[in-house]
Amino acid sequence: MNSSHMPDVVISGTGLYTPAQSISNDELVASYNTWVDLYNAEHAAAIAAGELPAMQPSSAEFIEKASGIRARYVMDKEGILDPRRMVPHLPERPNDAASIQCEMAVAAAREAMNQAAKSAAAIDAVIVAASNMQRPYPAMAVEIQHALGVQGYGFDMNVACSSATFAIQQARDALATGSARCVLVLNPEICSGHLNFRDRDSHFIFGDVCTAVILERAQDATADAQYLVVDSKLQTIYSNNIRNNFGFLNRADETGCGRPDKLFVQEGRKVFKEVCPAVARQISEQLEQLDIAPTDLKRLWLHQANLSMNQLIARRVLGRDPAPDESPIILDEYANTSSAGSIIAFHKYRDDFASGEIGVLCSFGAGYSIGSVVLRRR
Ligand code: CO8
């Protein structure tokens, strides 16, 4: 809750970097199915002997029906679609060149800074919040801070799909206590780098993107459009249903290196069943505590993992089916972009807000983690 002594904090700018290349479901499935044919031919004897199961083909119809996803943007289409590779090809760069995540983040940051009418000199903290960092150190945030010419401090954090909302609360806390005056939050998600494109259950789920959010004290904000952070609420509940065992200790047990559990793995159905009610409950309880009726909400900017999930959550929160503009969907074009998804929805669908209108930005994902931020246009 916003206690009276805390200064008001606003979101005064957002930015979006969208990669130039996109992969349709048909293109992804064609590549996957070519790999299946190659695999089954190569292992024909073992399959015939019943020692190995034959791989089953993927289907574009299944993907759209099960998830709502039609396409995804990626940093390298060729490497992903090559059935003999199925991994993006992103060559390493020398230490004195900008990192890939830094480049994406700088592009998104510039748009957010323009919107917020903030120069690098006005920003004094950079938080990079994403599911995967390119390296452990120096922090991506420190490199990006340097690239932008920002003074102050920067750090990286990871709460998987909820990284952005958790970072927004960290920014708000820093602004409220005075440890920062203007915070830049960045979500450079290269999900294709850690997606198993040979796993039929999940090869279609993710895309790449970067989002940026600027938060500052309301008293310092000059942007045309400002969104007051009325409240933010975070929750984590331990679950292994979305897991990735990649880590710095992998090399201490060579037998595990290269195994599929060192990439994204999930029990999609269980996630769906467990996460939807928890998210709807969190938003509903938060609104009740704030004395905001569901009818007072103009919009939900939900995490973009699955169309049916978003319809179910919106229905539970609103008590009826949402109109399309009450819970906008961007996952058809972007797929799941982890922490960036709800920020893309907010970035693209907020210009029609009039002063006083209220919306909820909400993320959910691995951990499990849920972050919900109530915003009111000033
Ligand atoms: N083509 C054809 N058939 C398929 C395919 C395919 N590609 N995949 C599965 N099938 C088959 C299955 O084998 C199954 O067949 P059968 O009934 O004979 O067993 C049938 O289709 C149904 O399969 P599912 O039950 O798996 O299908 P669902 O309807 O549950 O849909 C989804 C699968 C789309 C994955 C769905 O469960 C879902 O979206 N769940 C929610 C997932 C979610 O929100 N996860 C959040 C993860 S994101 C996160 O937290 C961030 C992590 C960090 C990012 C890391 C970057 C890589």
XYZ file of N, CA, C and O and ligand atoms in Angstrom, residues 29 32-33 56-63 65-69 130-132 158-162 189-196 199-208 241-244 263-273 275-276 303-310 336-339 364-369, ligand 1:
365
model
N 7.860 -25.159 -37.823
C 7.421 -26.555 -37.896
C 8.117 -27.280 -39.052
O 8.518 -28.441 -38.908
N 11.512 -28.154 -37.792
C 11.423 -29.215 -36.776
C 11.136 -30.561 -37.441
O 11.779 -31.578 -37.133
N 10.189 -30.563 -38.369
C 9.792 -31.834 -38.986
C 10.886 -32.402 -39.886
O 11.013 -33.626 -40.002
N 7.934 -37.630 -33.078
C 6.667 -37.273 -33.727
C 6.752 -35.870 -34.306
O 7.412 -35.008 -33.724
N 6.076 -35.647 -35.438
C 6.138 -34.302 -36.032
C 5.366 -33.265 -35.221
O 4.429 -33.593 -34.495
N 5.766 -32.018 -35.356
C 5.052 -30.889 -34.752
C 3.997 -30.400 -35.738
O 3.968 -30.831 -36.890
N 3.124 -29.510 -35.275
C 2.080 -28.999 -36.166
C 1.740 -27.543 -35.852
O 1.550 -27.175 -34.686
N 1.665 -26.743 -36.922
C 1.364 -25.313 -36.753
C -0.040 -25.122 -36.194
O -0.291 -24.205 -35.402
N -0.963 -26.008 -36.579
C -2.353 -25.899 -36.078
C -2.367 -26.113 -34.576
O -3.036 -25.384 -33.827
N -1.630 -27.157 -34.116
C -1.575 -27.414 -32.673
C -1.028 -26.191 -31.943
O -1.580 -25.771 -30.917
N 0.041 -25.642 -32.454
C 0.713 -24.535 -31.768
C -0.252 -23.361 -31.585
O -0.404 -22.822 -30.478
N -3.536 -23.327 -31.731
C -4.694 -23.688 -30.914
C -4.311 -23.773 -29.431
O -5.024 -23.282 -28.562
N -3.163 -24.387 -29.136
C -2.763 -24.598 -27.738
C -2.244 -23.335 -27.080
O -2.337 -23.173 -25.867
N -1.672 -22.410 -27.875
C -0.984 -21.278 -27.250
C -1.449 -19.902 -27.735
O -1.281 -18.910 -27.026
N -1.989 -19.813 -28.938
C -2.322 -18.500 -29.518
C -1.153 -17.875 -30.261
O -1.272 -16.808 -30.846
N -0.004 -18.565 -30.247
C 1.212 -18.020 -30.880
C 1.195 -18.296 -32.385
O 0.903 -19.423 -32.810
N 16.077 -9.920 -16.288
C 15.750 -10.841 -17.387
C 15.959 -12.283 -16.933
O 16.591 -12.539 -15.907
N 15.444 -13.217 -17.732
C 15.540 -14.645 -17.409
C 16.931 -15.211 -17.639
O 17.298 -16.219 -17.041
N 17.647 -14.606 -18.566
C 18.983 -15.112 -18.889
C 19.928 -13.952 -19.120
O 19.628 -13.065 -19.926
N 17.273 -11.575 -11.701
C 16.560 -12.584 -12.477
C 15.451 -13.203 -11.648
O 15.721 -13.849 -10.636
N 14.223 -12.960 -12.052
C 13.076 -13.656 -11.466
C 12.270 -14.258 -12.626
O 11.037 -14.202 -12.639
N 12.991 -14.796 -13.619
C 12.379 -15.401 -14.807
C 11.328 -14.466 -15.408
O 11.578 -13.275 -15.556
N 10.145 -14.985 -15.714
C 9.127 -14.177 -16.413
C 8.665 -12.974 -15.599
O 8.065 -12.056 -16.154
N 8.887 -12.990 -14.308
C 8.451 -11.860 -13.484
C 9.576 -10.855 -13.229
O 9.424 -9.957 -12.393
N 15.567 -9.900 -23.392
C 15.279 -11.343 -23.336
C 15.673 -12.016 -24.651
O 15.033 -11.814 -25.680
N 16.745 -12.800 -24.611
C 17.112 -13.614 -25.784
C 16.704 -15.049 -25.453
O 17.546 -15.916 -25.163
N 15.403 -15.294 -25.445
C 14.881 -16.600 -25.025
C 15.325 -17.711 -25.971
O 15.476 -18.862 -25.553
N 15.556 -17.368 -27.244
C 15.954 -18.392 -28.218
C 17.308 -19.015 -27.862
O 17.608 -20.125 -28.276
N 18.105 -18.298 -27.069
C 19.406 -18.823 -26.663
C 19.291 -19.978 -25.689
O 20.236 -20.760 -25.522
N 18.140 -20.077 -25.008
C 17.994 -21.153 -24.031
C 16.722 -21.961 -24.221
O 16.118 -22.454 -23.274
N 16.298 -22.032 -25.481
C 15.117 -22.834 -25.804
C 15.575 -24.068 -26.572
O 16.413 -23.980 -27.473
N 15.022 -25.210 -26.207
C 15.371 -26.462 -26.876
C 14.493 -26.609 -28.126
O 13.347 -27.051 -28.033
N 12.656 -29.885 -28.863
C 11.625 -30.387 -27.942
C 10.257 -29.983 -28.484
O 9.904 -28.806 -28.478
N 9.484 -30.965 -28.938
C 8.206 -30.675 -29.580
C 7.250 -29.926 -28.656
O 6.454 -29.097 -29.082
N 7.323 -30.244 -27.349
C 6.406 -29.619 -26.390
C 6.655 -28.126 -26.206
O 5.771 -27.405 -25.751
N 7.872 -27.679 -26.467
C 8.167 -26.276 -26.124
C 8.880 -25.497 -27.224
O 9.150 -24.314 -27.048
N 9.152 -26.108 -28.377
C 10.013 -25.434 -29.377
C 9.399 -24.143 -29.913
O 10.095 -23.288 -30.433
N 8.086 -24.002 -29.748
C 7.365 -22.863 -30.329
C 7.129 -21.731 -29.339
O 6.579 -20.693 -29.700
N 7.492 -21.923 -28.082
C 6.968 -21.038 -27.032
C 7.564 -19.634 -27.037
O 6.846 -18.657 -26.840
N 8.870 -19.497 -27.261
C 9.531 -18.223 -26.925
C 10.002 -17.411 -28.115
O 10.236 -17.941 -29.201
N 10.193 -16.107 -27.862
C 10.783 -15.185 -28.823
C 11.726 -14.231 -28.117
O 11.830 -14.222 -26.885
N 12.422 -13.416 -28.915
C 13.422 -12.475 -28.400
C 12.909 -11.036 -28.512
O 12.241 -10.688 -29.491
N 8.019 -27.033 -11.777
C 7.328 -27.271 -13.046
C 7.858 -26.436 -14.208
O 7.544 -26.715 -15.357
N 8.602 -25.379 -13.897
C 9.355 -24.667 -14.943
C 10.776 -24.607 -14.400
O 11.006 -24.024 -13.329
N 11.704 -25.219 -15.100
C 13.048 -25.334 -14.529
C 14.121 -25.318 -15.602
O 13.887 -25.759 -16.722
N 15.277 -24.818 -15.224
C 16.445 -24.822 -16.092
C 17.641 -25.044 -15.189
O 17.905 -24.242 -14.296
N 18.541 -26.656 -20.393
C 17.763 -25.695 -21.170
C 16.389 -25.568 -20.487
O 16.113 -26.253 -19.507
N 15.541 -24.717 -21.038
C 14.189 -24.547 -20.502
C 13.395 -25.855 -20.588
O 13.325 -26.488 -21.641
N 12.791 -26.262 -19.471
C 11.923 -27.445 -19.424
C 10.685 -27.091 -18.608
O 10.804 -26.406 -17.579
N 9.520 -27.517 -19.050
C 8.332 -27.257 -18.221
C 7.292 -28.351 -18.335
O 7.260 -29.104 -19.291
N 6.433 -28.386 -17.330
C 5.217 -29.201 -17.351
C 4.092 -28.208 -17.627
O 3.468 -27.684 -16.694
N 3.865 -27.931 -18.922
C 2.979 -26.838 -19.314
C 1.584 -26.908 -18.729
O 1.021 -25.900 -18.297
N 1.021 -28.104 -18.723
C -0.338 -28.274 -18.213
C -0.451 -27.940 -16.734
O -1.376 -27.267 -16.289
N 0.533 -28.445 -15.959
C 0.526 -28.174 -14.503
C 0.691 -26.685 -14.259
O 0.051 -26.115 -13.370
N 1.583 -26.062 -15.036
C 1.813 -24.620 -14.881
C 0.492 -23.883 -15.099
O 0.079 -23.046 -14.293
N -0.163 -24.236 -16.175
C -1.447 -23.613 -16.525
C -2.419 -23.725 -15.347
O -2.998 -22.734 -14.890
N -2.578 -24.944 -14.851
C -3.574 -25.211 -13.794
C -3.245 -24.521 -12.487
O -4.131 -24.084 -11.760
N -0.939 -21.884 -11.960
C -0.608 -20.454 -11.979
C -1.845 -19.568 -12.179
O -1.973 -18.535 -11.518
N -2.757 -19.980 -13.067
C -3.924 -19.112 -13.356
C -4.702 -18.716 -12.094
O -4.932 -17.522 -11.867
N 1.069 -10.856 -18.554
C 2.186 -11.638 -19.082
C 1.697 -12.413 -20.303
O 0.565 -12.899 -20.330
N 2.546 -12.525 -21.304
C 2.112 -13.108 -22.575
C 2.744 -14.485 -22.759
O 3.794 -14.609 -23.396
N 2.129 -15.513 -22.144
C 2.635 -16.874 -22.311
C 1.670 -17.709 -23.134
O 2.085 -18.512 -23.954
N 0.381 -17.514 -22.888
C -0.617 -18.391 -23.495
C -1.953 -17.669 -23.546
O -2.399 -17.120 -22.534
N -2.597 -17.660 -24.708
C -3.852 -16.927 -24.907
C -4.948 -17.390 -23.948
O -5.623 -16.565 -23.313
N -5.113 -18.706 -23.803
C -6.188 -19.207 -22.933
C -5.938 -18.836 -21.477
O -6.871 -18.571 -20.723
N -4.670 -18.848 -21.079
C -4.329 -18.448 -19.707
C -4.798 -17.011 -19.453
O -5.411 -16.715 -18.430
N -4.502 -16.127 -20.410
C -4.860 -14.718 -20.226
C -6.370 -14.535 -20.225
O -6.907 -13.733 -19.451
N 6.030 -15.918 -26.334
C 6.354 -15.607 -24.942
C 7.747 -14.968 -24.932
O 8.713 -15.595 -25.360
N 7.832 -13.736 -24.486
C 9.134 -13.067 -24.414
C 9.544 -12.912 -22.956
O 10.205 -11.942 -22.580
N 9.122 -13.888 -22.142
C 9.450 -13.912 -20.715
C 9.087 -12.570 -20.071
O 7.990 -12.069 -20.286
N 10.020 -11.963 -19.344
C 9.667 -10.787 -18.532
C 9.167 -9.611 -19.355
O 8.475 -8.735 -18.846
N 3.738 -13.453 -14.600
C 3.738 -14.715 -13.852
C 4.606 -15.715 -14.593
O 4.696 -15.677 -15.827
N 5.273 -16.577 -13.848
C 6.132 -17.560 -14.517
C 6.941 -18.370 -13.535
O 6.506 -18.625 -12.400
N 8.127 -18.751 -13.992
C 8.953 -19.687 -13.238
C 9.231 -19.172 -11.835
O 9.305 -17.975 -11.583
N 9.368 -20.113 -10.947
C 9.584 -19.810 -9.515
C 8.729 -20.702 -8.618
O 9.241 -21.465 -7.871
N 7.367 -20.595 -8.725
C 6.605 -19.617 -9.486
C 6.831 -18.201 -8.957
O 7.128 -18.032 -7.769
N 6.600 -17.234 -9.818
C 6.690 -15.846 -9.401
C 5.526 -15.068 -10.012
O 5.165 -15.302 -11.172
N 2.745 -30.353 -32.207
C 1.778 -31.285 -32.187
N 1.372 -31.913 -31.076
C 1.986 -31.587 -29.925
C 3.016 -30.636 -29.862
C 3.391 -30.022 -31.070
N 4.355 -29.084 -31.105
N 3.432 -30.515 -28.590
C 2.699 -31.360 -27.859
N 1.827 -32.036 -28.641
C 0.849 -33.051 -28.250
C 1.242 -33.720 -26.945
O 2.097 -34.798 -27.177
C -0.112 -34.139 -26.393
O -0.489 -35.342 -26.999
P -1.297 -36.457 -26.135
O -2.574 -35.786 -25.714
O -1.452 -37.566 -27.118
O -0.397 -36.773 -24.972
C -1.060 -33.070 -26.889
O -0.399 -32.439 -27.995
C -1.370 -32.033 -25.817
O -0.140 -31.565 -25.214
P -0.085 -30.652 -23.940
O -0.982 -31.222 -22.894
O 1.337 -30.404 -23.600
O -0.739 -29.302 -24.561
P -1.355 -28.079 -23.836
O -2.716 -27.885 -24.339
O -1.153 -28.102 -22.375
O -0.481 -26.896 -24.444
C 1.282 -25.398 -23.739
C 0.903 -26.806 -24.208
C 1.007 -24.457 -24.877
C 2.760 -25.395 -23.397
C 0.432 -24.997 -22.539
O 0.402 -26.017 -21.577
C 0.911 -23.731 -21.851
O 1.074 -22.696 -22.461
N 1.073 -23.783 -20.510
C 1.489 -22.641 -19.719
C 2.943 -22.502 -19.834
C 3.487 -21.272 -19.203
O 2.852 -20.277 -19.008
N 4.724 -21.350 -18.912
C 5.451 -20.255 -18.411
C 6.819 -20.508 -18.842
S 7.691 -19.099 -19.133
C 8.680 -18.671 -17.802
O 8.387 -18.843 -16.687
C 9.983 -18.045 -18.150
C 11.047 -19.028 -18.179
C 12.315 -18.414 -18.598
C 12.461 -18.194 -20.093
C 13.536 -19.038 -20.648
C 13.761 -18.823 -22.109
C 14.004 -20.089 -22.876
